[in-house]
JSON list of C-alpha atoms in Angstrom, two decimals:
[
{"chain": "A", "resi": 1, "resn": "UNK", "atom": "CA", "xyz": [-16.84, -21.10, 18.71]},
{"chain": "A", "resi": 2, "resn": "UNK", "atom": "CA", "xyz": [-20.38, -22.67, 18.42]},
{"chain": "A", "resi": 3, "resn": "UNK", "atom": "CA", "xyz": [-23.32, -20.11, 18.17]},
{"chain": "A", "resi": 4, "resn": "UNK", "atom": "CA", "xyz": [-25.71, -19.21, 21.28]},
{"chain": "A", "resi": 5, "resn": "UNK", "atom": "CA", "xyz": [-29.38, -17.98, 20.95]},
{"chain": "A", "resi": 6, "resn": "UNK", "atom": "CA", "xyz": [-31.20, -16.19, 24.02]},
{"chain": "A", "resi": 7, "resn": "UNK", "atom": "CA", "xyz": [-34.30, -14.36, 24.50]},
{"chain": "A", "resi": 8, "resn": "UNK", "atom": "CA", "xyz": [-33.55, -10.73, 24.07]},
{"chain": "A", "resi": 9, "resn": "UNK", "atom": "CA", "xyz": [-35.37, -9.61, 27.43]},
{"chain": "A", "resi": 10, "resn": "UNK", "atom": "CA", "xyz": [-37.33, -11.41, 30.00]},
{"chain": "A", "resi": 11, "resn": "UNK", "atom": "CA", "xyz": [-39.03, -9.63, 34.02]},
{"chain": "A", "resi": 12, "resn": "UNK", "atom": "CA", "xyz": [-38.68, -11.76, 36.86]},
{"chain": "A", "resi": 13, "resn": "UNK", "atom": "CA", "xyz": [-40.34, -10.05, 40.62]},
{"chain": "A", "resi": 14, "resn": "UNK", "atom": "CA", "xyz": [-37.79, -9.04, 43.01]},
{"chain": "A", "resi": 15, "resn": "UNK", "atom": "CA", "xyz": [-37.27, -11.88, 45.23]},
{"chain": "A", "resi": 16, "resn": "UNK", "atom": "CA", "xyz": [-37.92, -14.75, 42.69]},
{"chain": "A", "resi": 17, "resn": "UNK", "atom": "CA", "xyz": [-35.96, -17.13, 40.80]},
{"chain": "A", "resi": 18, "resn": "UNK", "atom": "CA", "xyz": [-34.67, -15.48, 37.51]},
{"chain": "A", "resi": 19, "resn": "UNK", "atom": "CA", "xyz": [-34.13, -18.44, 35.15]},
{"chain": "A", "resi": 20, "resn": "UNK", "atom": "CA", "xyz": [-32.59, -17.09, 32.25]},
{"chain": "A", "resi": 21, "resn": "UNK", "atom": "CA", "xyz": [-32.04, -19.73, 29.03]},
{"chain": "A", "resi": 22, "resn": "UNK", "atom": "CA", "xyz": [-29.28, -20.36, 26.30]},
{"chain": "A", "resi": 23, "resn": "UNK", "atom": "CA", "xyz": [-29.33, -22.77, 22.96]},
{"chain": "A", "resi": 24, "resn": "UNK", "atom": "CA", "xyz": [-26.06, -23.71, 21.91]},
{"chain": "A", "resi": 25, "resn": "UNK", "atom": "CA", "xyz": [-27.34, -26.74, 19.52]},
{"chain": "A", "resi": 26, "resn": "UNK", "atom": "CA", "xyz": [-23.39, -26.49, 17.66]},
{"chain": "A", "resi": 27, "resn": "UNK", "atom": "CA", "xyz": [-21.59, -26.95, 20.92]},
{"chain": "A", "resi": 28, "resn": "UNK", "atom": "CA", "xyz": [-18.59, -29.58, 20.86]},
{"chain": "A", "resi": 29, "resn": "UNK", "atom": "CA", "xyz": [-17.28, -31.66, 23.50]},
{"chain": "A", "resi": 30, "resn": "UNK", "atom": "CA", "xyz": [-14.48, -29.32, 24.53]},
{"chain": "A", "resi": 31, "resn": "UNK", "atom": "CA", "xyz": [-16.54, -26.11, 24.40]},
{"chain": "A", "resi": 32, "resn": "UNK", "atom": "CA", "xyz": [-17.51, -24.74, 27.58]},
{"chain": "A", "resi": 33, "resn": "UNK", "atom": "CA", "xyz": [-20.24, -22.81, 28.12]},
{"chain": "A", "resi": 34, "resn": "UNK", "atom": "CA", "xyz": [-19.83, -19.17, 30.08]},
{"chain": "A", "resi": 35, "resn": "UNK", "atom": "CA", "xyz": [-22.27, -16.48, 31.44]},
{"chain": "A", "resi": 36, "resn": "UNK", "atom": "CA", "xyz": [-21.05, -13.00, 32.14]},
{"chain": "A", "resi": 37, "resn": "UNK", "atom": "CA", "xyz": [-22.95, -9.72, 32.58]},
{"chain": "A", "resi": 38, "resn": "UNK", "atom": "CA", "xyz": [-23.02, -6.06, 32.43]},
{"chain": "A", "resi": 39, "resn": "UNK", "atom": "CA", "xyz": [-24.84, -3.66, 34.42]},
{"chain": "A", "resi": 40, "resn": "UNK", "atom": "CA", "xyz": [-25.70, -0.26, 33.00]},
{"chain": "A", "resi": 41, "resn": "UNK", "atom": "CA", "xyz": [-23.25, 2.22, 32.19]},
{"chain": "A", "resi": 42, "resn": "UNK", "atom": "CA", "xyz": [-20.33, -1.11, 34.03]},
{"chain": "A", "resi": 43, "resn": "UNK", "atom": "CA", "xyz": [-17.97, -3.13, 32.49]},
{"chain": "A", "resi": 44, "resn": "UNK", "atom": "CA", "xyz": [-18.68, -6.92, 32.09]},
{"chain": "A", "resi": 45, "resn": "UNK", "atom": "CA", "xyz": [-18.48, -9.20, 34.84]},
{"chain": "A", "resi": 46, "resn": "UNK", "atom": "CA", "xyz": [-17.58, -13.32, 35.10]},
{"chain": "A", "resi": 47, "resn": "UNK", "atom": "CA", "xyz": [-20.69, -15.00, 36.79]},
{"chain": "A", "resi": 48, "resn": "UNK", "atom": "CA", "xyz": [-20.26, -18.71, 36.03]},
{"chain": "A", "resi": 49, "resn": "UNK", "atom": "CA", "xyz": [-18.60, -21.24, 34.03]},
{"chain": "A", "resi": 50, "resn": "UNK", "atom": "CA", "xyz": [-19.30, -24.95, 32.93]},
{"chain": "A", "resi": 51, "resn": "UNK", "atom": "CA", "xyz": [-18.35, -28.03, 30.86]},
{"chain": "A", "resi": 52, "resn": "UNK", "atom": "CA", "xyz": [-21.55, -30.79, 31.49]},
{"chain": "A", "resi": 53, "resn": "UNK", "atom": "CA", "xyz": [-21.86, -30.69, 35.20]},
{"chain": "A", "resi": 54, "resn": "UNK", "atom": "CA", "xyz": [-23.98, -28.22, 36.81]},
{"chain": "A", "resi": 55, "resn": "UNK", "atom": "CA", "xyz": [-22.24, -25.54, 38.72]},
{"chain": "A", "resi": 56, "resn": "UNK", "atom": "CA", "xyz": [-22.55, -23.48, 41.66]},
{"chain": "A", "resi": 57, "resn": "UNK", "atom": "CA", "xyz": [-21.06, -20.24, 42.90]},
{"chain": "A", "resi": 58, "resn": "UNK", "atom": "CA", "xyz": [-22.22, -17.41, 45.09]},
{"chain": "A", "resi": 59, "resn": "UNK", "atom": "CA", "xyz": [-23.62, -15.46, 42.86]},
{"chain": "A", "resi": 60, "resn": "UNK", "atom": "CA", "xyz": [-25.67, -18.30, 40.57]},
{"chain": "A", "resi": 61, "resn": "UNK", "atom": "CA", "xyz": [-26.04, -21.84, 39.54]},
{"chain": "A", "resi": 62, "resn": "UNK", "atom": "CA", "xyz": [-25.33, -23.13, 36.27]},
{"chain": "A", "resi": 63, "resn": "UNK", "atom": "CA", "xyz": [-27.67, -26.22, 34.10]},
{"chain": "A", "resi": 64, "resn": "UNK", "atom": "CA", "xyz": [-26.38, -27.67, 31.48]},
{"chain": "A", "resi": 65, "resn": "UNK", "atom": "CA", "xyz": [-28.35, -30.56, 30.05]},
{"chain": "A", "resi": 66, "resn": "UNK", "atom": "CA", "xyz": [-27.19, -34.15, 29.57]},
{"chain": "A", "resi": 67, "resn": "UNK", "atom": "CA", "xyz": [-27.36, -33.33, 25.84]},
{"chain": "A", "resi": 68, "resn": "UNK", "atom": "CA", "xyz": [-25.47, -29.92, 26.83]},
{"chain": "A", "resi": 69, "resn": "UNK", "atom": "CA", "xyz": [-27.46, -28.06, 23.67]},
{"chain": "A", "resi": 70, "resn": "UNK", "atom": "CA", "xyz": [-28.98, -25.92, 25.60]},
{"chain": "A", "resi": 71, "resn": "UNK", "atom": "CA", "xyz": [-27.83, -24.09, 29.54]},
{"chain": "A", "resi": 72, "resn": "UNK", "atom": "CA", "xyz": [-29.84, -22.33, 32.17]},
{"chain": "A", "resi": 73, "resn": "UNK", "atom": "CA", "xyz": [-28.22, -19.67, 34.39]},
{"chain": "A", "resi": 74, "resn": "UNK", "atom": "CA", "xyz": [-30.14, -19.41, 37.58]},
{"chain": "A", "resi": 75, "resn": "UNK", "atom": "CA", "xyz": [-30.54, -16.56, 39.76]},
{"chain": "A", "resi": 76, "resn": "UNK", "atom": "CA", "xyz": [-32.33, -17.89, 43.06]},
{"chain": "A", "resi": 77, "resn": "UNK", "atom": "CA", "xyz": [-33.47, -14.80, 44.48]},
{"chain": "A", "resi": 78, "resn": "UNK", "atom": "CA", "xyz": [-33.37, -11.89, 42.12]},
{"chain": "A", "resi": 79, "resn": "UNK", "atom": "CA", "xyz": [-32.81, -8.37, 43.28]},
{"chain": "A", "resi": 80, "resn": "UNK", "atom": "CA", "xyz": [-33.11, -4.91, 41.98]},
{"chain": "A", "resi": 81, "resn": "UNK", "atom": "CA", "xyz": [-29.39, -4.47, 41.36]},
{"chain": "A", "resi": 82, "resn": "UNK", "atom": "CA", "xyz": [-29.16, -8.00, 39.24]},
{"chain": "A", "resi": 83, "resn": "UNK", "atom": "CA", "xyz": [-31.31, -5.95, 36.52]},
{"chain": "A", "resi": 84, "resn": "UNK", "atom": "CA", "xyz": [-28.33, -6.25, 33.61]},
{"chain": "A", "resi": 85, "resn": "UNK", "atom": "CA", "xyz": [-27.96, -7.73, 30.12]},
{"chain": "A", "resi": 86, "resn": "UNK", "atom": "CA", "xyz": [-26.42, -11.09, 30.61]},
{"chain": "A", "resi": 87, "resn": "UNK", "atom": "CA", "xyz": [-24.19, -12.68, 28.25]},
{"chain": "A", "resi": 88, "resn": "UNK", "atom": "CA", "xyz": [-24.28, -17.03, 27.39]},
{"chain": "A", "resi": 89, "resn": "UNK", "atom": "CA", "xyz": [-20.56, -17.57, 25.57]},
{"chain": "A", "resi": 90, "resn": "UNK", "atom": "CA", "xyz": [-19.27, -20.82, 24.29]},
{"chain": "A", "resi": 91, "resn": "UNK", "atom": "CA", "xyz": [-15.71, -21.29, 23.69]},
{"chain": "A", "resi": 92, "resn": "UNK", "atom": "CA", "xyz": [-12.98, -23.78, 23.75]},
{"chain": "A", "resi": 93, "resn": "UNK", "atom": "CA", "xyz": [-11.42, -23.68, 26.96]},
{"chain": "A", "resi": 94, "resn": "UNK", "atom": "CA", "xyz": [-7.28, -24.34, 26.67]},
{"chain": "A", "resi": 95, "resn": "UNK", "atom": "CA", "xyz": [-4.62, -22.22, 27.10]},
{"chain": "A", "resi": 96, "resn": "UNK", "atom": "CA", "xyz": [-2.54, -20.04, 24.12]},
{"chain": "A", "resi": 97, "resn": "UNK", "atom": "CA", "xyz": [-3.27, -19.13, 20.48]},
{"chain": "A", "resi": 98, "resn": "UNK", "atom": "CA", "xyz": [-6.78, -17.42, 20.01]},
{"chain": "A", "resi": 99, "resn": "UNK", "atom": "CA", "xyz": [-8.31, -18.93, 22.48]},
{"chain": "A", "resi": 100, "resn": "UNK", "atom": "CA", "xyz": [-8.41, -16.34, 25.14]},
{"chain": "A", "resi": 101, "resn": "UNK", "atom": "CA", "xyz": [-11.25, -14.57, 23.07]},
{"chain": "A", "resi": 102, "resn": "UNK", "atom": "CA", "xyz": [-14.26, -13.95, 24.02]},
{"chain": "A", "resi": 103, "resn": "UNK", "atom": "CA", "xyz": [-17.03, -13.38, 21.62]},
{"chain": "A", "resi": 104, "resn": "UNK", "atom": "CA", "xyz": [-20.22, -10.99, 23.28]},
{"chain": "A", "resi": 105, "resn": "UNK", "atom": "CA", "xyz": [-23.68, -11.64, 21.48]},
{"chain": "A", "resi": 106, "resn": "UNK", "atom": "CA", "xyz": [-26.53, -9.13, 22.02]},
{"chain": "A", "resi": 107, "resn": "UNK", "atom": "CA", "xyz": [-27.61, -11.28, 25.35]},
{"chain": "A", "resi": 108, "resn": "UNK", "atom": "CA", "xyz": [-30.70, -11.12, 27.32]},
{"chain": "A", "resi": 109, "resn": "UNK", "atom": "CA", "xyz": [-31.98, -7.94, 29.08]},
{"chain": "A", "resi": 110, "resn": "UNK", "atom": "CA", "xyz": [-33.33, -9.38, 32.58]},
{"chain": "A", "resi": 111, "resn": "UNK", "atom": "CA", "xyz": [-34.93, -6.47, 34.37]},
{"chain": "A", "resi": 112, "resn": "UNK", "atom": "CA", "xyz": [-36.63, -7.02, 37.66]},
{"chain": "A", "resi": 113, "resn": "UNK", "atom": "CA", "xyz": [-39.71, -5.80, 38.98]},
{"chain": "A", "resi": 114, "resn": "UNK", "atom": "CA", "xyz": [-40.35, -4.65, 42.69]},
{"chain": "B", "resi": 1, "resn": "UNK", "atom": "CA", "xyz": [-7.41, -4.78, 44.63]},
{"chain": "B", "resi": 2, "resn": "UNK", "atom": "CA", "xyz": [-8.36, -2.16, 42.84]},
{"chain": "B", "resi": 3, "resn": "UNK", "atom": "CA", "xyz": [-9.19, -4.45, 39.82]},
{"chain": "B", "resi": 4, "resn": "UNK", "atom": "CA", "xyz": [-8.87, -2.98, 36.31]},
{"chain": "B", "resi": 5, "resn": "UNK", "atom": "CA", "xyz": [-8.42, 0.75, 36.20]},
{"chain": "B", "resi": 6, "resn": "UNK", "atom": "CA", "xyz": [-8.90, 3.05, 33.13]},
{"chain": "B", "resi": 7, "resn": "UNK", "atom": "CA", "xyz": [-8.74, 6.79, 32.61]},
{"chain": "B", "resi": 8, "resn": "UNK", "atom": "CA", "xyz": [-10.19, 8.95, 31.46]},
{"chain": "B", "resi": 9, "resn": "UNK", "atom": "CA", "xyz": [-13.41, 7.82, 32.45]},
{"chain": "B", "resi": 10, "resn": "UNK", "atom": "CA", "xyz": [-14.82, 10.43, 30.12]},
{"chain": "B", "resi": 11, "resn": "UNK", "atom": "CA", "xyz": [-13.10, 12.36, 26.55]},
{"chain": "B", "resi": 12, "resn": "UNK", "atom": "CA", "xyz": [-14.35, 14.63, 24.43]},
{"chain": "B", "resi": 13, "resn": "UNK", "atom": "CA", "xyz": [-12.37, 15.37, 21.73]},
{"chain": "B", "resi": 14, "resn": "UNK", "atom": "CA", "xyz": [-13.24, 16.81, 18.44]},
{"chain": "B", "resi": 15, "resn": "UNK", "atom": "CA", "xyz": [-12.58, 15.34, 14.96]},
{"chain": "B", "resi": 16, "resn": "UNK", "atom": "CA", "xyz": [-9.40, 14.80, 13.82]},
{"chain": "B", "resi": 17, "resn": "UNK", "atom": "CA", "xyz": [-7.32, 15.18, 17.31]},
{"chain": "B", "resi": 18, "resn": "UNK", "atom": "CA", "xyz": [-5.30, 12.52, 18.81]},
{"chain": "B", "resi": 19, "resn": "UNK", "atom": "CA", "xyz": [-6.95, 10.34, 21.40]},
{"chain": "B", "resi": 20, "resn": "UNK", "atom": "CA", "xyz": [-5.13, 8.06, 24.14]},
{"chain": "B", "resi": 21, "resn": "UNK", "atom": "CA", "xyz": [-6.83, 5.44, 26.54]},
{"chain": "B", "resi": 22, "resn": "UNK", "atom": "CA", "xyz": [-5.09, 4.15, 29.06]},
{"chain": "B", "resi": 23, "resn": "UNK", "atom": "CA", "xyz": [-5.51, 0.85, 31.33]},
{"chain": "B", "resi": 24, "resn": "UNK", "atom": "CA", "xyz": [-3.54, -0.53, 34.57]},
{"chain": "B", "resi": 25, "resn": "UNK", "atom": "CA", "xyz": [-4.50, -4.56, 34.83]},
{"chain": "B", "resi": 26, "resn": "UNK", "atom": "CA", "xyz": [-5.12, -6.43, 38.29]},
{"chain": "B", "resi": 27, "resn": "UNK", "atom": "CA", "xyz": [-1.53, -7.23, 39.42]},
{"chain": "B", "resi": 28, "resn": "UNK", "atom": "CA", "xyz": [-0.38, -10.69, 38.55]},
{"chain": "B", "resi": 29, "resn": "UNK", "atom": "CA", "xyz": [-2.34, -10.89, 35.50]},
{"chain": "B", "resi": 30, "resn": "UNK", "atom": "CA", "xyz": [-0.83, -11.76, 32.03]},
{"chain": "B", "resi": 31, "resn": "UNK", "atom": "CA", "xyz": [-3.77, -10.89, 29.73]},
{"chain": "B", "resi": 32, "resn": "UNK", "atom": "CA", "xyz": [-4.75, -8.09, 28.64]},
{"chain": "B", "resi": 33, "resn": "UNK", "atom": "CA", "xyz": [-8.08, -6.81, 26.38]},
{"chain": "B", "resi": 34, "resn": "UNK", "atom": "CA", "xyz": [-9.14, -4.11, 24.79]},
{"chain": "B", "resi": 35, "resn": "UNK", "atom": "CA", "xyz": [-13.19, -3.95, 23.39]},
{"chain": "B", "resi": 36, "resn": "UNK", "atom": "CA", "xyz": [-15.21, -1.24, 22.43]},
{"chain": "B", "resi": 37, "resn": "UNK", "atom": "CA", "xyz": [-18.98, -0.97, 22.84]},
{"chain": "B", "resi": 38, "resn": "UNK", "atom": "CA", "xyz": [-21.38, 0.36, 20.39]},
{"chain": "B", "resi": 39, "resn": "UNK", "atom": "CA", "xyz": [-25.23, 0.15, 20.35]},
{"chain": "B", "resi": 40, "resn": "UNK", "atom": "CA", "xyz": [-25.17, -0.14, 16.67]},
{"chain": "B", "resi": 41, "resn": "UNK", "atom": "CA", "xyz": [-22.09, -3.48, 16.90]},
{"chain": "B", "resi": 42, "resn": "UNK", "atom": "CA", "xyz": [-22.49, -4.27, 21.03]},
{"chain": "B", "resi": 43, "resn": "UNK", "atom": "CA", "xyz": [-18.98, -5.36, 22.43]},
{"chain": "B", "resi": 44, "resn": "UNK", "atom": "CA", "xyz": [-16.16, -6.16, 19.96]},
{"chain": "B", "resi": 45, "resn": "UNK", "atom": "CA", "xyz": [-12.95, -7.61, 20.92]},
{"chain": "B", "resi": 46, "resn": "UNK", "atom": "CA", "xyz": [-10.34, -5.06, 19.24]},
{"chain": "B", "resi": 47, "resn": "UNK", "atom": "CA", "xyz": [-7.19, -6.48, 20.62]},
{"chain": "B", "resi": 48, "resn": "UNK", "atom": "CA", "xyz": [-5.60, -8.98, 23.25]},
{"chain": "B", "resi": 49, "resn": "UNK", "atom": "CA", "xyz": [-1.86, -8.92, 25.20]},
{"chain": "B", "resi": 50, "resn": "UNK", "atom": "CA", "xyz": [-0.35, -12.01, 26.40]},
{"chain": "B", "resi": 51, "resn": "UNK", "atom": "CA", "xyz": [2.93, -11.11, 28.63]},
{"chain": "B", "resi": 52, "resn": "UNK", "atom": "CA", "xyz": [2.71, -7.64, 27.13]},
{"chain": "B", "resi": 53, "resn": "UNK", "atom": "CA", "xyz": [3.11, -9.23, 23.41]},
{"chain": "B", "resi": 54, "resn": "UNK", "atom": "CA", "xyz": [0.12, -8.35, 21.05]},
{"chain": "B", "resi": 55, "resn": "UNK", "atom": "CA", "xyz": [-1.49, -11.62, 20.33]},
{"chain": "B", "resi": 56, "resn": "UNK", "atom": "CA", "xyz": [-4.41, -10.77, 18.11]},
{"chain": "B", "resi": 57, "resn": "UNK", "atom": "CA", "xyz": [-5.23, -7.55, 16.68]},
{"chain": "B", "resi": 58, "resn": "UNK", "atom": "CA", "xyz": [-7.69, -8.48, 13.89]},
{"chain": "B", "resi": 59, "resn": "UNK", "atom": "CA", "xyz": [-10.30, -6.24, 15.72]},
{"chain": "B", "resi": 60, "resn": "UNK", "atom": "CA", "xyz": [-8.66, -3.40, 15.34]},
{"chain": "B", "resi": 61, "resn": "UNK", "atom": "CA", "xyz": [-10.67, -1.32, 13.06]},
{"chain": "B", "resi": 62, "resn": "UNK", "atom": "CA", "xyz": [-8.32, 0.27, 10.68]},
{"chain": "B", "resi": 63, "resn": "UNK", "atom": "CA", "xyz": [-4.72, 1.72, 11.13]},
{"chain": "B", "resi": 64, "resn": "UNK", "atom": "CA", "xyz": [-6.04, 4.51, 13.24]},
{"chain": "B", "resi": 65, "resn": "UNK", "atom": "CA", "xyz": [-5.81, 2.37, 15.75]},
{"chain": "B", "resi": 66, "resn": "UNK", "atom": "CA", "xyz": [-2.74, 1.52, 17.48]},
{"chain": "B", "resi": 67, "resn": "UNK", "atom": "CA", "xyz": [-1.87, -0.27, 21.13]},
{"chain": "B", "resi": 68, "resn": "UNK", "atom": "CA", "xyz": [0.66, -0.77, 23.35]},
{"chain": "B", "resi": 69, "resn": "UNK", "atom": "CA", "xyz": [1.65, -2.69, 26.47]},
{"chain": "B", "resi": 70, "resn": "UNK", "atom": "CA", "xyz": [4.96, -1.43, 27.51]},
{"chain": "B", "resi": 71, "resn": "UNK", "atom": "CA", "xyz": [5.20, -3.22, 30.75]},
{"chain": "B", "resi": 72, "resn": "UNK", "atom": "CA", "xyz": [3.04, -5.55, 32.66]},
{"chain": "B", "resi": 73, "resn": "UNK", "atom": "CA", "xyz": [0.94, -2.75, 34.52]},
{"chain": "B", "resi": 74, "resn": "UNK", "atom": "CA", "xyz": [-0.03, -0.34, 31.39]},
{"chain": "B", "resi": 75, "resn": "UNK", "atom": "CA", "xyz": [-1.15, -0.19, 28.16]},
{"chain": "B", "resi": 76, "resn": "UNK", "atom": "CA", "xyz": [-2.47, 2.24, 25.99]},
{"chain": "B", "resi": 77, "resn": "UNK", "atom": "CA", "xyz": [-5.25, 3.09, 22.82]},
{"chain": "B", "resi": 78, "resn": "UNK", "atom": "CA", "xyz": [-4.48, 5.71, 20.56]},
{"chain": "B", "resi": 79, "resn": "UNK", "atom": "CA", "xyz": [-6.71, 6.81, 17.68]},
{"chain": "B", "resi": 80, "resn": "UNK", "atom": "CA", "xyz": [-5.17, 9.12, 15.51]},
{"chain": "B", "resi": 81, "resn": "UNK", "atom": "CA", "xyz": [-7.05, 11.01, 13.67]},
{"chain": "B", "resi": 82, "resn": "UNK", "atom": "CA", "xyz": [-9.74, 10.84, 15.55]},
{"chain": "B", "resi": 83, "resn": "UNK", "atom": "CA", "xyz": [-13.23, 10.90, 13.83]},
{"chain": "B", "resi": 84, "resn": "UNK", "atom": "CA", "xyz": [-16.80, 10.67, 14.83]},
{"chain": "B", "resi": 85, "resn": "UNK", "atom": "CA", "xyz": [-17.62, 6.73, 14.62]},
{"chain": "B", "resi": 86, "resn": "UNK", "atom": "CA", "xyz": [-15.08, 6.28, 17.20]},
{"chain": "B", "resi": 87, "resn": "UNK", "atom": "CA", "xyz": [-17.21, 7.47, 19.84]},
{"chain": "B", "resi": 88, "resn": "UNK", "atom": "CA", "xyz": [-18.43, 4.38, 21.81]},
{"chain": "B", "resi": 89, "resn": "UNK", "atom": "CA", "xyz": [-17.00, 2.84, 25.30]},
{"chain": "B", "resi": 90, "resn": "UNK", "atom": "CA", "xyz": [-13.78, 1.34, 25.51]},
{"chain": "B", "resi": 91, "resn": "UNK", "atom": "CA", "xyz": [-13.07, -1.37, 27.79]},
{"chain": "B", "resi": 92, "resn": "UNK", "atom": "CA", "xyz": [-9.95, -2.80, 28.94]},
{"chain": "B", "resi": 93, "resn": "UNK", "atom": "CA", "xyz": [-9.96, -5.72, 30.58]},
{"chain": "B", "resi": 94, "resn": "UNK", "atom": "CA", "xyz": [-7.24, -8.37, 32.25]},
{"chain": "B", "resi": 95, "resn": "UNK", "atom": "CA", "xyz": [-7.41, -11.99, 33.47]},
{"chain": "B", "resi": 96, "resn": "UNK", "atom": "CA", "xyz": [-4.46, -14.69, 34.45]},
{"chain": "B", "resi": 97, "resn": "UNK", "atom": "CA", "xyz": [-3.84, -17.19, 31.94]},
{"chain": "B", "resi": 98, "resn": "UNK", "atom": "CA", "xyz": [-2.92, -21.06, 32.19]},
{"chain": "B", "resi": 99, "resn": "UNK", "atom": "CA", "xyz": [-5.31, -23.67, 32.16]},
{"chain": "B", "resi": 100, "resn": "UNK", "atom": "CA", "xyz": [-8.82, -22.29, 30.93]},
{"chain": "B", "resi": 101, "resn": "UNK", "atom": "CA", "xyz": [-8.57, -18.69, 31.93]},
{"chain": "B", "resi": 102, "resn": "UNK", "atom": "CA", "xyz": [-11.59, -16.98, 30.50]},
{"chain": "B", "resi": 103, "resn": "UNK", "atom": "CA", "xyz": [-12.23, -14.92, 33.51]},
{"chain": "B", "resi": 104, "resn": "UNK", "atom": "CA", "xyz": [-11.60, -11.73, 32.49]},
{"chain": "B", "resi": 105, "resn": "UNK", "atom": "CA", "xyz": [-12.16, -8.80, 34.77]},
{"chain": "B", "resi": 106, "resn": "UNK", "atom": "CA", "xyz": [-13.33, -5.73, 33.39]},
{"chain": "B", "resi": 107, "resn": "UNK", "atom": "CA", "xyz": [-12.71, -1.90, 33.75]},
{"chain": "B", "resi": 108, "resn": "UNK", "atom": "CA", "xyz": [-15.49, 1.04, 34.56]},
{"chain": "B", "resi": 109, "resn": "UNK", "atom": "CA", "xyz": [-14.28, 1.40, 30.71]},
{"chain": "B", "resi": 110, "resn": "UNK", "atom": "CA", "xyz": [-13.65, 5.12, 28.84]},
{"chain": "B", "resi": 111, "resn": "UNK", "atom": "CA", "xyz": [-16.89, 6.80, 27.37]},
{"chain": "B", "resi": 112, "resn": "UNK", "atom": "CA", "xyz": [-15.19, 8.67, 24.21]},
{"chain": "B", "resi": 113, "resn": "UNK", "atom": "CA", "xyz": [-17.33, 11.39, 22.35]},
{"chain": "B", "resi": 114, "resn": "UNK", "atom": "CA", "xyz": [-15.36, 12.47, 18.82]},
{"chain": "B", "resi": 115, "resn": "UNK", "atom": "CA", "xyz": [-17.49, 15.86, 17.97]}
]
């Protein structure tokens, strides 16, 4: 599975758009690109998933560029309880052998600010 | 649903007992996880379940370790002996396979402190 780079922390104000970034320069055309996070003391949880379009779900939106080296996960209004370490994961996306892994980096500690 | 339950929440156990986590997946789901957390190694995939077979278990530390999925709704972690850089929090979690399945739903997980 390719390799992802992210900031280790970043603030964003209560409120405000949290726009938290992800390089994945090695990705390959059937790697998908996945954000999950983990709120203190919680387990991990799914937030988002993509291949080259953007997405959007309830909780946030996903950009992928046309290049797809590099992925935003977007927060649109940020609140106190989406303070959390969030996780950018590549991985092939098919079914059996290995592939169900999921690899956890160190991530990006968003905290926001009221 | 109750999503992913684990107990105990909490163990302390002193060096050199027997240890056993135990996990209950979301109903319906054919996966099954097990990761521990460190703040020294972050989260580590130690072993994965697919229809209660053990799929990949090259995360398991060392033969300490040990797991088991008897039946679709429980599986267990056992450390035996136990020792000290075992404490960390274990996770179990579950998610349904076929097509790209990667979301996996996580437990509250089991803090374990080995004194």
């Amino acid at each position: 599975d390719a390799k992802t780079t992210q900031p280790p922390s970043m603030d964003c104000a209560e409120g405000r758009a949290a726009n938290l970034p992800c390089n994945h320069s090695t990705i390959s055309g059937n790697e998908y690109v996945y954000w999950y996070r983990q709120i203190h003391s919680q387990g991990p949880q799914y937030i988002i998933h993509g291949l080259k379009n953007n997405e959007t779900n309830e909780m946030a939106s996903l950009i992928i560029t046309e290049d797809r080296k590099s992925s935003t996960l977007i927060l649109p209004h940020a609140t106190l309880r989406d303070t959390a370490v969030y996780y950018c994961i590549v991985r092939v996306a098919n079914s059996g052998g290995s592939n169900y892994k999921l690899t956890f980096g160190k991530g990006t500690l968003l905290t926001v600010n009221p | 649903d109750a999503g992913v339950i684990q107990s105990p929440r909490h163990e302390v156990t002193e060096m050199g007992q027997e240890v056993t986590l135990r996990c209950k997946p979301i109903s319906g789901h054919d996966y099954l996880f097990w990761y521990r957390q460190t703040m020294m190694r972050g989260l580590e995939l130690l072993i994965y379940f697919n229809n209660n077979v053990p799929i990949d278990d090259s995360g398991m530390p060392e033969d300490r370790f040990s797991a088991k999925m008897p039946n679709a709704s429980f599986s267990t972690l056992k450390i035996q002996p136990s020792e000290p850089r075992d404490s960390a929090v274990y996770f179990c979690a579950s998610s349904s396979g076929g097509g790209r399945g990667v979301k996996q739903f996580f437990g509250p997980g089991t803090r374990l402190t080995v004194l």
